[in-house]
Amino acid sequence: AQKVTQAQTEISVVEKEDVTLDCVYETRDTTYYLFWYKQPPSGELVFLIRRNSFDEQNEISGRYSWNFQKSTSSFNFTITASQVVDSAVYFCALSERNQAGTALIFGKGTTLSVSS
Amino acid sequence: DGGITQSPKYLFRKEGQNVTLSCEQNLNHDAMYWYRQDPGQGLRLIYYSQIVNDFQKGDIAEGYSVSREKKESFPLTVTSAQKNPTAFYLCASSTRRARSSYEQYFGPGTRLTVT
């Protein structure tokens, strides 16, 4: 069965610290997509990144970077030099490529608090 | 601008009443979804629809109903049979085009409180 585990429920850091959010997934499919979403206090989920199962190249976007490792079924998210505006709940999610239009499987989320 | 709208943002109802949450998208997406979010629980799928006039139950469909009469609209009715209706409800949509990665785009959500 598909499953996404975000073991860190809450993380608190001070501004400018680096922080890594962990995500471990389970799936029987060989083709799948992984996602990260950000949910600020306003409530709306904001799409951050998608990664397909055939592309293990790490990605960097500004202060954000993602480390995808199929060997350990992990898709971790690192924020470099964190800022107060990064405070939010972050969700990791999984979908199987061969099931178009089906739902994402979400982890329970990690609440990140960045203090100044 | 293209996007997903949900209204209202806050909704209050008395126990025993049915209530309908609206979701409209102008992204020309075929698939639409309803999720429920409870504190510490992440998002759980209620219903989803891949095309007009068709929809499937998700993990927690009991006490909910939906319709998909138009591509743009996917309203969710929370019935009196739903035992714990107070929650944050999120609507999403995605494309079903070939070679798409199917990321879902979310609306701003409706926070329903039933007393």
mmCIF file of C-alpha atoms in Angstrom:
data_model
loop_
_atom_site.group_PDB
_atom_site.id
_atom_site.type_symbol
_atom_site.label_atom_id
_atom_site.label_comp_id
_atom_site.label_asym_id
_atom_site.label_seq_id
_atom_site.Cartn_x
_atom_site.Cartn_y
_atom_site.Cartn_z
ATOM 1 C CA ALA A 1 0.000 0.000 0.000
ATOM 2 C CA GLN A 2 1.048 3.558 -0.606
ATOM 3 C CA LYS A 3 2.195 5.492 2.391
ATOM 4 C CA VAL A 4 4.050 8.709 3.147
ATOM 5 C CA THR A 5 5.717 9.243 6.502
ATOM 6 C CA GLN A 6 6.881 12.569 7.839
ATOM 7 C CA ALA A 7 8.356 11.619 11.165
ATOM 8 C CA GLN A 8 9.012 15.177 12.295
ATOM 9 C CA THR A 9 5.799 16.656 13.645
ATOM 10 C CA GLU A 10 7.239 20.032 14.600
ATOM 11 C CA ILE A 11 10.571 21.743 14.060
ATOM 12 C CA SER A 12 11.671 25.045 15.544
ATOM 13 C CA VAL A 13 14.704 26.940 14.299
ATOM 14 C CA VAL A 14 16.145 30.391 14.551
ATOM 15 C CA GLU A 15 16.360 32.565 11.474
ATOM 16 C CA LYS A 16 19.328 31.823 9.181
ATOM 17 C CA GLU A 17 19.619 28.238 10.345
ATOM 18 C CA ASP A 18 19.418 25.468 7.769
ATOM 19 C CA VAL A 19 16.644 22.938 8.287
ATOM 20 C CA THR A 20 15.838 19.600 6.647
ATOM 21 C CA LEU A 21 12.359 18.129 6.512
ATOM 22 C CA ASP A 22 12.281 14.359 6.119
ATOM 23 C CA CYS A 23 9.941 12.348 3.925
ATOM 24 C CA VAL A 24 9.882 8.567 3.533
ATOM 25 C CA TYR A 25 7.473 6.870 1.159
ATOM 26 C CA GLU A 26 6.223 3.402 0.327
ATOM 27 C CA THR A 27 4.858 2.269 -3.018
ATOM 28 C CA ARG A 28 4.776 -0.904 -5.067
ATOM 29 C CA ASP A 29 4.767 0.946 -8.357
ATOM 30 C CA THR A 30 7.939 1.607 -10.321
ATOM 31 C CA THR A 31 6.573 4.814 -11.800
ATOM 32 C CA TYR A 32 5.411 7.475 -9.408
ATOM 33 C CA TYR A 33 5.626 11.154 -8.549
ATOM 34 C CA LEU A 34 6.638 12.846 -5.325
ATOM 35 C CA PHE A 35 5.581 16.319 -4.287
ATOM 36 C CA TRP A 36 6.162 18.912 -1.629
ATOM 37 C CA TYR A 37 3.524 21.454 -0.671
ATOM 38 C CA LYS A 38 3.664 24.391 1.706
ATOM 39 C CA GLN A 39 0.659 25.431 3.791
ATOM 40 C CA PRO A 40 1.086 28.909 5.291
ATOM 41 C CA PRO A 41 -1.231 30.124 8.069
ATOM 42 C CA SER A 42 -3.747 31.270 5.444
ATOM 43 C CA GLY A 43 -4.502 27.596 4.760
ATOM 44 C CA GLU A 44 -4.043 27.298 1.018
ATOM 45 C CA LEU A 45 -1.602 24.620 -0.122
ATOM 46 C CA VAL A 46 1.157 25.940 -2.348
ATOM 47 C CA PHE A 47 2.864 23.568 -4.757
ATOM 48 C CA LEU A 48 6.662 23.602 -4.361
ATOM 49 C CA ILE A 49 8.094 20.757 -6.396
ATOM 50 C CA ARG A 50 7.394 17.454 -8.135
ATOM 51 C CA ARG A 51 9.873 14.711 -8.873
ATOM 52 C CA ASN A 52 9.278 11.584 -10.936
ATOM 53 C CA SER A 53 10.675 8.233 -9.957
ATOM 54 C CA PHE A 54 13.113 8.107 -12.870
ATOM 55 C CA ASP A 55 14.849 11.351 -12.037
ATOM 56 C CA GLU A 56 17.057 11.125 -8.975
ATOM 57 C CA GLN A 57 18.933 14.309 -9.693
ATOM 58 C CA ASN A 58 18.778 16.675 -6.769
ATOM 59 C CA GLU A 59 17.172 20.026 -7.377
ATOM 60 C CA ILE A 60 17.887 23.475 -6.034
ATOM 61 C CA SER A 61 15.612 26.473 -6.257
ATOM 62 C CA GLY A 62 16.943 29.479 -4.427
ATOM 63 C CA ARG A 63 17.103 28.594 -0.741
ATOM 64 C CA TYR A 64 15.192 25.353 -1.315
ATOM 65 C CA SER A 65 16.750 22.040 -2.243
ATOM 66 C CA TRP A 66 15.451 18.528 -2.521
ATOM 67 C CA ASN A 67 17.305 15.237 -2.110
ATOM 68 C CA PHE A 68 15.604 12.240 -3.739
ATOM 69 C CA GLN A 69 17.077 8.825 -2.941
ATOM 70 C CA LYS A 70 15.245 5.769 -4.282
ATOM 71 C CA SER A 71 17.566 3.433 -2.372
ATOM 72 C CA THR A 72 16.156 4.683 0.906
ATOM 73 C CA SER A 73 12.715 5.742 -0.442
ATOM 74 C CA SER A 74 13.284 9.256 0.792
ATOM 75 C CA PHE A 75 12.578 12.691 -0.602
ATOM 76 C CA ASN A 76 13.951 15.210 1.854
ATOM 77 C CA PHE A 77 13.542 18.974 1.666
ATOM 78 C CA THR A 78 16.158 21.433 2.906
ATOM 79 C CA ILE A 79 15.689 25.137 3.487
ATOM 80 C CA THR A 80 18.958 27.037 3.641
ATOM 81 C CA ALA A 81 19.236 30.201 5.727
ATOM 82 C CA SER A 82 15.659 29.940 6.945
ATOM 83 C CA GLN A 83 13.479 33.021 7.248
ATOM 84 C CA VAL A 84 10.430 33.827 9.330
ATOM 85 C CA VAL A 85 8.305 33.671 6.171
ATOM 86 C CA ASP A 86 9.217 29.995 5.862
ATOM 87 C CA SER A 87 7.068 29.259 8.893
ATOM 88 C CA ALA A 88 4.346 26.926 7.665
ATOM 89 C CA VAL A 89 3.219 23.328 7.543
ATOM 90 C CA TYR A 90 5.010 21.342 4.863
ATOM 91 C CA PHE A 91 3.501 18.265 3.279
ATOM 92 C CA CYS A 92 5.158 15.534 1.290
ATOM 93 C CA ALA A 93 2.873 13.620 -1.099
ATOM 94 C CA LEU A 94 2.966 10.663 -3.477
ATOM 95 C CA SER A 95 1.016 9.724 -6.597
ATOM 96 C CA GLU A 96 1.341 6.773 -8.901
ATOM 97 C CA ARG A 97 1.933 7.684 -12.518
ATOM 98 C CA ASN A 98 -0.352 5.064 -13.942
ATOM 99 C CA GLN A 99 -3.372 6.306 -12.099
ATOM 100 C CA ALA A 100 -4.137 9.607 -13.724
ATOM 101 C CA GLY A 101 -6.628 11.689 -11.845
ATOM 102 C CA THR A 102 -6.361 9.778 -8.618
ATOM 103 C CA ALA A 103 -5.585 11.443 -5.374
ATOM 104 C CA LEU A 104 -2.308 12.253 -3.769
ATOM 105 C CA ILE A 105 -1.296 10.387 -0.667
ATOM 106 C CA PHE A 106 -0.156 12.936 1.883
ATOM 107 C CA GLY A 107 2.063 12.650 4.886
ATOM 108 C CA LYS A 108 0.780 14.189 8.102
ATOM 109 C CA GLY A 109 2.912 17.257 7.639
ATOM 110 C CA THR A 110 5.764 18.943 9.472
ATOM 111 C CA THR A 111 5.128 22.264 11.175
ATOM 112 C CA LEU A 112 8.138 24.523 10.797
ATOM 113 C CA SER A 113 8.490 27.526 13.075
ATOM 114 C CA VAL A 114 11.225 30.027 12.312
ATOM 115 C CA SER A 115 11.846 32.669 14.941
ATOM 116 C CA SER A 116 13.746 35.886 14.515
ATOM 117 C CA ASP B 1 -6.354 34.875 -13.402
ATOM 118 C CA GLY B 2 -6.779 31.108 -13.451
ATOM 119 C CA GLY B 3 -7.333 29.339 -10.209
ATOM 120 C CA ILE B 4 -9.630 27.566 -7.808
ATOM 121 C CA THR B 5 -12.177 29.345 -5.690
ATOM 122 C CA GLN B 6 -13.911 28.026 -2.622
ATOM 123 C CA SER B 7 -16.601 29.843 -0.803
ATOM 124 C CA PRO B 8 -17.235 30.771 1.854
ATOM 125 C CA LYS B 9 -13.952 30.793 3.767
ATOM 126 C CA TYR B 10 -15.747 30.238 7.077
ATOM 127 C CA LEU B 11 -19.041 28.402 7.473
ATOM 128 C CA PHE B 12 -21.069 27.751 10.595
ATOM 129 C CA ARG B 13 -23.937 25.288 10.828
ATOM 130 C CA LYS B 14 -26.100 23.671 13.443
ATOM 131 C CA GLU B 15 -25.854 19.953 13.974
ATOM 132 C CA GLY B 16 -28.344 18.025 11.850
ATOM 133 C CA GLN B 17 -28.237 20.405 8.908
ATOM 134 C CA ASN B 18 -26.813 19.568 5.522
ATOM 135 C CA VAL B 19 -24.374 22.078 4.100
ATOM 136 C CA THR B 20 -22.862 22.445 0.630
ATOM 137 C CA LEU B 21 -19.349 23.719 0.026
ATOM 138 C CA SER B 22 -18.623 25.167 -3.373
ATOM 139 C CA CYS B 23 -15.552 24.650 -5.512
ATOM 140 C CA GLU B 24 -15.028 26.275 -8.900
ATOM 141 C CA GLN B 25 -11.987 26.147 -11.159
ATOM 142 C CA ASN B 26 -11.149 27.923 -14.402
ATOM 143 C CA LEU B 27 -7.958 26.000 -15.119
ATOM 144 C CA ASN B 28 -9.681 23.711 -17.621
ATOM 145 C CA HIS B 29 -8.683 20.748 -15.472
ATOM 146 C CA ASP B 30 -10.518 17.474 -15.879
ATOM 147 C CA ALA B 31 -9.922 16.047 -12.428
ATOM 148 C CA MET B 32 -11.152 17.540 -9.169
ATOM 149 C CA TYR B 33 -10.797 16.436 -5.572
ATOM 150 C CA TRP B 34 -12.074 17.086 -2.086
ATOM 151 C CA TYR B 35 -9.857 16.647 0.946
ATOM 152 C CA ARG B 36 -10.501 17.033 4.612
ATOM 153 C CA GLN B 37 -7.843 18.302 6.995
ATOM 154 C CA ASP B 38 -7.925 17.808 10.744
ATOM 155 C CA PRO B 39 -5.197 18.967 13.140
ATOM 156 C CA GLY B 40 -2.262 16.581 13.036
ATOM 157 C CA GLN B 41 -3.939 14.333 10.470
ATOM 158 C CA GLY B 42 -2.691 15.665 7.182
ATOM 159 C CA LEU B 43 -5.080 15.620 4.244
ATOM 160 C CA ARG B 44 -7.507 12.794 3.667
ATOM 161 C CA LEU B 45 -9.383 12.206 0.438
ATOM 162 C CA ILE B 46 -13.178 12.419 0.516
ATOM 163 C CA TYR B 47 -14.192 12.181 -3.152
ATOM 164 C CA TYR B 48 -12.617 12.725 -6.522
ATOM 165 C CA SER B 49 -13.854 13.109 -10.069
ATOM 166 C CA GLN B 50 -11.870 12.427 -13.206
ATOM 167 C CA ILE B 51 -14.496 13.612 -15.708
ATOM 168 C CA VAL B 52 -17.898 15.255 -15.768
ATOM 169 C CA ASN B 53 -20.765 13.110 -14.455
ATOM 170 C CA ASP B 54 -18.384 10.649 -12.841
ATOM 171 C CA PHE B 55 -16.874 10.519 -9.368
ATOM 172 C CA GLN B 56 -15.355 8.012 -6.954
ATOM 173 C CA LYS B 57 -15.264 7.656 -3.202
ATOM 174 C CA GLY B 58 -12.076 8.369 -1.379
ATOM 175 C CA ASP B 59 -10.913 7.096 1.972
ATOM 176 C CA ILE B 60 -13.485 8.907 4.107
ATOM 177 C CA ALA B 61 -16.584 9.346 1.917
ATOM 178 C CA GLU B 62 -19.176 8.357 4.521
ATOM 179 C CA GLY B 63 -21.496 11.231 5.332
ATOM 180 C CA TYR B 64 -20.537 13.218 2.230
ATOM 181 C CA SER B 65 -21.938 13.531 -1.282
ATOM 182 C CA VAL B 66 -20.764 15.254 -4.452
ATOM 183 C CA SER B 67 -21.888 16.055 -7.963
ATOM 184 C CA ARG B 68 -19.983 16.873 -11.136
ATOM 185 C CA GLU B 69 -22.440 18.329 -13.614
ATOM 186 C CA LYS B 70 -19.967 20.808 -15.067
ATOM 187 C CA LYS B 71 -16.251 20.580 -15.655
ATOM 188 C CA GLU B 72 -15.674 23.752 -13.660
ATOM 189 C CA SER B 73 -17.651 22.847 -10.564
ATOM 190 C CA PHE B 74 -17.420 20.115 -7.929
ATOM 191 C CA PRO B 75 -19.635 20.928 -4.915
ATOM 192 C CA LEU B 76 -19.397 18.896 -1.718
ATOM 193 C CA THR B 77 -22.380 18.326 0.558
ATOM 194 C CA VAL B 78 -21.707 17.515 4.167
ATOM 195 C CA THR B 79 -24.762 15.626 5.352
ATOM 196 C CA SER B 80 -26.142 15.181 8.838
ATOM 197 C CA ALA B 81 -24.815 11.620 8.691
ATOM 198 C CA GLN B 82 -21.241 12.862 8.974
ATOM 199 C CA LYS B 83 -20.398 12.347 12.631
ATOM 200 C CA ASN B 84 -17.568 14.846 12.948
ATOM 201 C CA PRO B 85 -18.068 17.459 10.239
ATOM 202 C CA THR B 86 -16.049 20.249 11.824
ATOM 203 C CA ALA B 87 -12.855 20.474 9.772
ATOM 204 C CA PHE B 88 -10.968 22.376 7.115
ATOM 205 C CA TYR B 89 -12.044 21.355 3.604
ATOM 206 C CA LEU B 90 -9.770 21.752 0.626
ATOM 207 C CA CYS B 91 -10.685 21.408 -3.025
ATOM 208 C CA ALA B 92 -8.076 20.674 -5.690
ATOM 209 C CA SER B 93 -7.857 20.076 -9.404
ATOM 210 C CA SER B 94 -5.357 18.618 -11.827
ATOM 211 C CA THR B 95 -4.932 18.000 -15.503
ATOM 212 C CA ARG B 96 -5.151 14.544 -17.012
ATOM 213 C CA ARG B 97 -3.135 15.327 -20.106
ATOM 214 C CA ALA B 98 -0.729 12.624 -21.225
ATOM 215 C CA ARG B 99 2.811 12.964 -19.900
ATOM 216 C CA SER B 100 1.594 15.321 -17.227
ATOM 217 C CA SER B 101 2.866 14.928 -13.725
ATOM 218 C CA TYR B 102 -0.599 15.454 -12.295
ATOM 219 C CA GLU B 103 0.323 17.956 -9.631
ATOM 220 C CA GLN B 104 -2.754 19.243 -7.917
ATOM 221 C CA TYR B 105 -3.604 22.879 -7.415
ATOM 222 C CA PHE B 106 -5.546 23.793 -4.314
ATOM 223 C CA GLY B 107 -8.183 26.308 -3.440
ATOM 224 C CA PRO B 108 -8.021 28.475 -0.305
ATOM 225 C CA GLY B 109 -10.193 26.091 1.694
ATOM 226 C CA THR B 110 -13.412 26.351 3.703
ATOM 227 C CA ARG B 111 -13.363 26.024 7.462
ATOM 228 C CA LEU B 112 -16.618 24.409 8.561
ATOM 229 C CA THR B 113 -17.750 24.538 12.161
ATOM 230 C CA VAL B 114 -20.775 22.553 13.252
ATOM 231 C CA THR B 115 -22.220 23.091 16.711
#
